[in-house]
XYZ file of C-alpha atoms in Angstrom:
68
model
C -6.321 5.125 4.269
C -6.408 7.616 1.451
C -3.531 5.884 -0.351
C -5.090 2.430 0.233
C -1.913 0.941 1.625
C -3.761 -1.401 3.989
C -2.103 -0.021 7.077
C -3.583 -0.321 10.552
C -4.605 2.364 12.979
C -4.211 1.770 16.715
C -5.331 4.246 19.348
C -5.021 3.914 23.113
C -7.283 6.058 25.266
C -7.850 5.968 29.029
C -11.195 4.844 30.441
C -13.982 7.355 29.903
C -11.721 9.224 27.472
C -14.106 9.328 24.522
C -12.626 6.457 22.517
C -16.031 5.166 21.371
C -17.007 8.566 20.013
C -13.600 9.035 18.359
C -13.838 5.579 16.799
C -17.351 6.237 15.480
C -16.250 9.540 13.951
C -13.265 7.904 12.227
C -15.535 5.152 10.888
C -18.038 7.762 9.699
C -15.270 9.642 7.887
C -13.968 6.470 6.193
C -17.440 5.321 5.180
C -18.195 8.745 3.748
C -14.918 9.042 1.822
C -15.240 5.572 0.286
C -19.024 5.392 -0.066
C -18.879 5.351 -3.862
C -16.027 2.864 -4.307
C -16.771 0.415 -1.473
C -14.478 -1.360 0.923
C -14.460 -3.128 4.262
C -14.299 -1.987 7.854
C -13.362 -4.337 10.683
C -14.165 -3.457 14.288
C -12.705 -5.500 17.153
C -13.741 -5.581 20.791
C -13.488 -8.041 23.678
C -17.203 -8.942 23.461
C -20.056 -8.623 20.999
C -22.473 -7.592 23.753
C -22.243 -4.909 24.894
C -19.130 -3.406 23.241
C -19.757 -4.083 19.539
C -23.501 -3.536 19.871
C -22.930 -0.167 21.568
C -20.344 0.753 18.947
C -22.740 -0.041 16.093
C -25.496 1.981 17.757
C -23.177 4.961 18.207
C -22.096 4.827 14.552
C -25.697 4.457 13.399
C -26.642 7.539 15.439
C -23.865 9.570 13.807
C -24.884 8.369 10.348
C -28.486 9.366 10.972
C -27.534 12.806 12.321
C -25.432 13.394 9.198
C -28.212 12.261 6.902
C -26.304 9.236 5.607
């Protein structure tokens, strides 16, 4: 991401392995690093409710705890 090569990141984690928290922390890092220059973030999941909604809530919670 730092070299802006447009590469993809894929991570496989077992059930209940903390993948939502890890994903939110990676998104938080990317948003923080590129907050001044902008960009896009795409999140994919099998369903909007509940997976994407829960993911957005988790990221929002991290952003609030970090004061962003």
